[in-house]
Coordinates of C-alpha atoms in Angstrom, one line a residue:
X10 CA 8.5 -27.3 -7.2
X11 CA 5.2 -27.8 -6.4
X12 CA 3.0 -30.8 -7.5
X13 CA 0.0 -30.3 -9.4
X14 CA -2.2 -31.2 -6.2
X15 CA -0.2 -28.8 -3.7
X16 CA -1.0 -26.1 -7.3
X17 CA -4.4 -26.1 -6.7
X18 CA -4.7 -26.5 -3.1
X19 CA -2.4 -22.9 -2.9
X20 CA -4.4 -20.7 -5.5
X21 CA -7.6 -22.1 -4.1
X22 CA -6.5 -20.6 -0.8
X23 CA -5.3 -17.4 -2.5
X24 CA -8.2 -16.8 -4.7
X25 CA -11.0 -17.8 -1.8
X26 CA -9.1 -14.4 0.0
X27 CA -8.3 -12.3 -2.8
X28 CA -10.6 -12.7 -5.9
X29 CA -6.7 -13.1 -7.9
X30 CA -6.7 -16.4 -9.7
X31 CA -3.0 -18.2 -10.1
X32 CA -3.1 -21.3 -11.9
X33 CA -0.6 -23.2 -14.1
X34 CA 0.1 -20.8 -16.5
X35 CA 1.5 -18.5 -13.6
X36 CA 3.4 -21.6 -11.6
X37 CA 7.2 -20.1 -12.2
X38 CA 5.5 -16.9 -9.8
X39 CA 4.0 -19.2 -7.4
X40 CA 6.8 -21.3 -7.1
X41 CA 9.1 -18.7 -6.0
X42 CA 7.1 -17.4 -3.5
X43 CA 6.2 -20.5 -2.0
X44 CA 9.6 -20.8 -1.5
X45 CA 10.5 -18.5 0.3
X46 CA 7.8 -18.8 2.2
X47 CA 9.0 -22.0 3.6
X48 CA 12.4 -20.7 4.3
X49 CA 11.1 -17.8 6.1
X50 CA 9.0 -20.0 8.2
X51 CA 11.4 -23.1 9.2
X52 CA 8.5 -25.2 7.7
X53 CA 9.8 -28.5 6.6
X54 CA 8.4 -29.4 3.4
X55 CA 4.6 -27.7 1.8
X56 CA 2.3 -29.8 3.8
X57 CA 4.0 -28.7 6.6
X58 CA 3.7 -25.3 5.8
X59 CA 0.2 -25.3 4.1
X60 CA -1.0 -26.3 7.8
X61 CA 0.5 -23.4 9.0
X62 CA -0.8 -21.0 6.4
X63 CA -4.3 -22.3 7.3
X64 CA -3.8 -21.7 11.2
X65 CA -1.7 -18.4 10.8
X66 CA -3.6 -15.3 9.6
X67 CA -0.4 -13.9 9.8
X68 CA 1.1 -15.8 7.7
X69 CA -1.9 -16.0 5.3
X70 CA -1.4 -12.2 4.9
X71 CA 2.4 -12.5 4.3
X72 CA 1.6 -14.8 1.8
X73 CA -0.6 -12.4 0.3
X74 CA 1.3 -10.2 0.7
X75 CA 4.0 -11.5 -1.6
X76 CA 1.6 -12.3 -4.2
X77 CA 0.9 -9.1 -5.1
X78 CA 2.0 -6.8 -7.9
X79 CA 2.9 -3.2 -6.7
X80 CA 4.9 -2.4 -10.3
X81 CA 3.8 1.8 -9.9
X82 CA 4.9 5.3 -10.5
X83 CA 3.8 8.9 -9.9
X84 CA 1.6 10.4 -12.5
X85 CA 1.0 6.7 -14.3
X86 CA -1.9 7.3 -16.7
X87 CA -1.8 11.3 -16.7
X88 CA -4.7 11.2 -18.9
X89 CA -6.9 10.3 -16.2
X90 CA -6.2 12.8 -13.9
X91 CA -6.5 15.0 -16.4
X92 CA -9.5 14.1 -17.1
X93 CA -10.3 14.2 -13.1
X94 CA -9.8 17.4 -12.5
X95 CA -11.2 19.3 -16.2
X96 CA -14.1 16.6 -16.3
X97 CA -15.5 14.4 -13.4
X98 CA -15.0 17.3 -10.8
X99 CA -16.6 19.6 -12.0
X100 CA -19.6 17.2 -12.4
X101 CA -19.2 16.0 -8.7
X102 CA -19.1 19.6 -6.9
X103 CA -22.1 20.5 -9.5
X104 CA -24.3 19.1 -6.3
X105 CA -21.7 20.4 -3.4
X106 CA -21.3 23.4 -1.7
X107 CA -18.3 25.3 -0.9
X108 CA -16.6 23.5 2.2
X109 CA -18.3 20.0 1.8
X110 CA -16.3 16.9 1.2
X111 CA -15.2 15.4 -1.4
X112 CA -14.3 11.6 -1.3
X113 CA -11.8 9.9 -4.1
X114 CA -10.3 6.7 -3.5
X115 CA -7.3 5.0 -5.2
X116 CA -7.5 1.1 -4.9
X117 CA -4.9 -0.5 -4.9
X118 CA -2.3 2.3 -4.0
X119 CA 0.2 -0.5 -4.0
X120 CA 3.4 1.6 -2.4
X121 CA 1.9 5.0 -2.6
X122 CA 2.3 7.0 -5.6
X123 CA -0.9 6.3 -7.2
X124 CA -3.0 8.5 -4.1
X125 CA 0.0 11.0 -3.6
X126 CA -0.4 11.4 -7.5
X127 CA -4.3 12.6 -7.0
X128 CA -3.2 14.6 -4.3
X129 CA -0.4 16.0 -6.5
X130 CA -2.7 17.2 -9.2
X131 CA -5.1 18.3 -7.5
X132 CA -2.7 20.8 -6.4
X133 CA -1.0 21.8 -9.5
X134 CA -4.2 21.7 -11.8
X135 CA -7.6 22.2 -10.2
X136 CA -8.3 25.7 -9.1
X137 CA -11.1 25.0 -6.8
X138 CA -9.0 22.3 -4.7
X139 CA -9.1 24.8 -1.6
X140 CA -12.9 25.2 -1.8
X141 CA -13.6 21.5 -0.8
X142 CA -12.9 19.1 1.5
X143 CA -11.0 17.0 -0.6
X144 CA -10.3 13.3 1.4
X145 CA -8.3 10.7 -0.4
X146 CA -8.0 7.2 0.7
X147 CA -5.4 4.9 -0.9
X148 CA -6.1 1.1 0.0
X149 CA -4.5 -2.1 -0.7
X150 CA -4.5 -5.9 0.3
X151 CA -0.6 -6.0 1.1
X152 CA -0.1 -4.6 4.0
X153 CA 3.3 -4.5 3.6
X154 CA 3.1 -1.8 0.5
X155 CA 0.4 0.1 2.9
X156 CA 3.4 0.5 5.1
X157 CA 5.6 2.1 2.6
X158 CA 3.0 3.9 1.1
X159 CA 2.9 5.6 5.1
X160 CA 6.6 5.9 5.0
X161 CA 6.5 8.0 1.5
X162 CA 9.9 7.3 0.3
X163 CA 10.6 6.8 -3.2
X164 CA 13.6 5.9 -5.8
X165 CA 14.4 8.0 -9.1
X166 CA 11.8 5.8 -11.4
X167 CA 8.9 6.3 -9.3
X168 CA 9.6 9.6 -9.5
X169 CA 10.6 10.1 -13.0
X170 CA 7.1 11.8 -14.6
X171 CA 7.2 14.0 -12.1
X172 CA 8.2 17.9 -13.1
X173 CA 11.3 19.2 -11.8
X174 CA 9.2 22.2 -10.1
X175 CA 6.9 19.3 -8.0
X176 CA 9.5 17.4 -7.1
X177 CA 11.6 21.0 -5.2
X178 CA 8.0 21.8 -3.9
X179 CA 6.5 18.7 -2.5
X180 CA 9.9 16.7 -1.9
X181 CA 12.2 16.6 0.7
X182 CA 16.1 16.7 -0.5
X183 CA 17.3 13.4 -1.3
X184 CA 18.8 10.8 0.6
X185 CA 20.3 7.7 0.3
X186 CA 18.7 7.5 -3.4
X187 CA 15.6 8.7 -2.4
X188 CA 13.1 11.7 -1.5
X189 CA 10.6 11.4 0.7
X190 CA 7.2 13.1 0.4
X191 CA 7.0 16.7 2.3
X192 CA 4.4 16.2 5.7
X193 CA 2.0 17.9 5.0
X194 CA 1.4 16.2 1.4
X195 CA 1.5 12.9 3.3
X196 CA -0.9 14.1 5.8
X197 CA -3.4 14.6 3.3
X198 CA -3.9 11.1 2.0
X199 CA -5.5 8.2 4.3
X200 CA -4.2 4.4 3.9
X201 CA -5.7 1.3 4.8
X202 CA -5.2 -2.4 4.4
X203 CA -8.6 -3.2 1.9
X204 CA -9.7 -6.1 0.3
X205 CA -12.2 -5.7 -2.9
X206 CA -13.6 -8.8 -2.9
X207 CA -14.6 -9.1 0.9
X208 CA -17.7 -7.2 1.6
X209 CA -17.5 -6.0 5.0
X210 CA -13.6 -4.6 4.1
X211 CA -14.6 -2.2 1.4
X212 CA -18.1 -1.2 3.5
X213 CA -15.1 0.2 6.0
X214 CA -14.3 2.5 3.9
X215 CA -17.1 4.4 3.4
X216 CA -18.8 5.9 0.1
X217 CA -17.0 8.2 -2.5
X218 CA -17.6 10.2 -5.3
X219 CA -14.4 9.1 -7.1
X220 CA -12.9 5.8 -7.7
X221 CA -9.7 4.8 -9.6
X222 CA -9.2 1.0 -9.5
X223 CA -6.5 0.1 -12.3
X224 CA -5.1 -2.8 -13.5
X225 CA -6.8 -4.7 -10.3
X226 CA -9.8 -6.8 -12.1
X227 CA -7.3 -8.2 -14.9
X228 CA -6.0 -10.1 -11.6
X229 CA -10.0 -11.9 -11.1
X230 CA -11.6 -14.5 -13.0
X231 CA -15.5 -13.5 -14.0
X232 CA -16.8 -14.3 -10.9
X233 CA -14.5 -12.3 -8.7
X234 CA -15.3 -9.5 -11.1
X235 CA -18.7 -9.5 -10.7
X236 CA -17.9 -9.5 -6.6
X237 CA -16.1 -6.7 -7.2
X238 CA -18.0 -4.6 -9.3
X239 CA -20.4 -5.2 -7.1
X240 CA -18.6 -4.0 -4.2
X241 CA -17.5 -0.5 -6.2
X242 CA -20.9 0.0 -7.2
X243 CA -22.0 0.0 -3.4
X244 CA -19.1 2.5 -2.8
X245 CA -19.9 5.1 -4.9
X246 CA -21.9 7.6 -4.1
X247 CA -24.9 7.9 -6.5
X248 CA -23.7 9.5 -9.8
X249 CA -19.9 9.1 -8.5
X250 CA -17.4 8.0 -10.9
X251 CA -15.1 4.7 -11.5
X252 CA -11.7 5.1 -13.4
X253 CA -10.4 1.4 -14.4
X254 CA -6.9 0.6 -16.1
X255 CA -6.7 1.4 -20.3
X256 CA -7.0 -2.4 -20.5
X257 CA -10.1 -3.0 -18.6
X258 CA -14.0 -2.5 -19.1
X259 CA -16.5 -2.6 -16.9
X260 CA -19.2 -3.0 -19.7
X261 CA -18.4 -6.5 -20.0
X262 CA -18.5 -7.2 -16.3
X263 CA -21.9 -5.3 -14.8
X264 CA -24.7 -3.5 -16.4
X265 CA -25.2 -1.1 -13.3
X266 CA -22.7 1.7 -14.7
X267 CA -22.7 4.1 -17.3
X268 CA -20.1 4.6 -20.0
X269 CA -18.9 8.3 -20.4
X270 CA -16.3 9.5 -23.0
X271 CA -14.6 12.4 -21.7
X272 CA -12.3 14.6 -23.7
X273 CA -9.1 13.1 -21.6
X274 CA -10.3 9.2 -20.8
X275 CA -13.5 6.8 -20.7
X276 CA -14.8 6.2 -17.4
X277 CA -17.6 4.9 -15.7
X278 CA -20.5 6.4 -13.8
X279 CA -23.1 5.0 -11.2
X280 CA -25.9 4.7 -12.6

């Protein structure tokens, strides 16, 4: 267990390279990883292994890595992409041509299913899917679930809100317990390891005309959610749309976007 100074000295070094803010409260999670940590690295005690965290950016990411929460399933939040493909959409192409891009970005996609889900119902519910280039990037801090998300295998629960019909068309039979995303599905999503809070990291990625970043900010304290509304602000294009999780606002955290009630969710557009 650690001490209350060895606490603070880990989520210090955590939040200074995530934004995510682990303190007290959250010790019994810490703890645990921390833990293991140690074991996985022969170190002999914390100190020992906090002087390796700070001279490993390996091991700073592995530690991340483990910190994360990448709890998901395909089709989580259906009223969203409903409301992507009968509302926001339609808005976005109202300034595109036939043939031009189209750029939606799911951050975090923890393991996968949250950009294989756009990709999904884009196919099953938006009739003008074929008349864009539609480009989907999923990005996440752990590396680790970017790898899996590559991989596109998943177990009965992730798949569980999926229709019996999508599963037979985009799924390969299963194996071992699970069924692994059909190629050409996975060859129309993009990962990449992202972090929200570090500037130059989500500049990489480009600008888009939809976000969905859920459940993510309820991670940061007020600061790091100013940093990273900040930081989706400067990724959107300029009328593009932000979807948060049903717990968050962005109305309490920046003034720069513009509430919009849809028929199917409440999202938020650059103003």
């Amino acid at each position: 267990m650690l001490s209350a100074e060895e606490l603070t000295r880990l989520s210090d070094f955590v939040y200074q390279r995530t934004g995510m803010l682990f303190e007290e409260k959250k010790r019994y999670y810490i703890d645990r990883r921390v833990a293991e940590r140690i074991g996985a690295t022969d170190s002999r005690d914390f100190t020992d292994y906090f002087a390796k965290l700070r001279s490993d950016r390996h091991e700073a990411q592995a530690l991340i890595n483990s910190f994360t929460v990448n709890e998901t399933y395909f089709y989580r939040e259906e009223h969203q992409l409903r409301c992507l493909s009968r509302s926001i959409l339609p808005e976005v192409v109202r300034d595109h041509r036939p043939g031009d891009r189209i750029r939606i970005w799911s951050l975090p996609c923890s393991t996968g299913e949250e950009p294989y889900s756009i990709a999904l119902w884009l196919l099953e519910n938006w009739a003008m899917v074929d008349v864009y280039n539609i480009e989907i990037v999923g990005s996440d801090i752990d590396t680790k679930a970017v790898e899996a998300a590559l991989r596109g295998r998943y177990g009965a629960r992730a798949l569980s809100k999926l229709p019996p019909d999508v599963l037979e068309t985009y799924f390969e039979p299963e194996k071992k317990g699970k069924r692994e995303i059909i190629q050409d599905l996975k060859e129309s999503v993009t990962f990449t390891a992202t972090n929200l809070v570090d500037r130059p990291s989500v500049v990489a990625q480009g600008r888009f005309d939809v976000i969905f970043c859920r459940n993510l900010l309820i991670y940061f304290d007020e600061e790091s959610r100013k940093l990273a509304a900040a930081h989706l602000h400067e990724a959107l294009n300029p009328g593009g749309y932000l979807c948060l999780g049903h717990t968050e606002s962005m109305s309490r955290i920046s003034n720069a976007f513009e509430l919009r009630r849809f028929d199917d969710a409440i999202v938020y557009r650059r103003n």
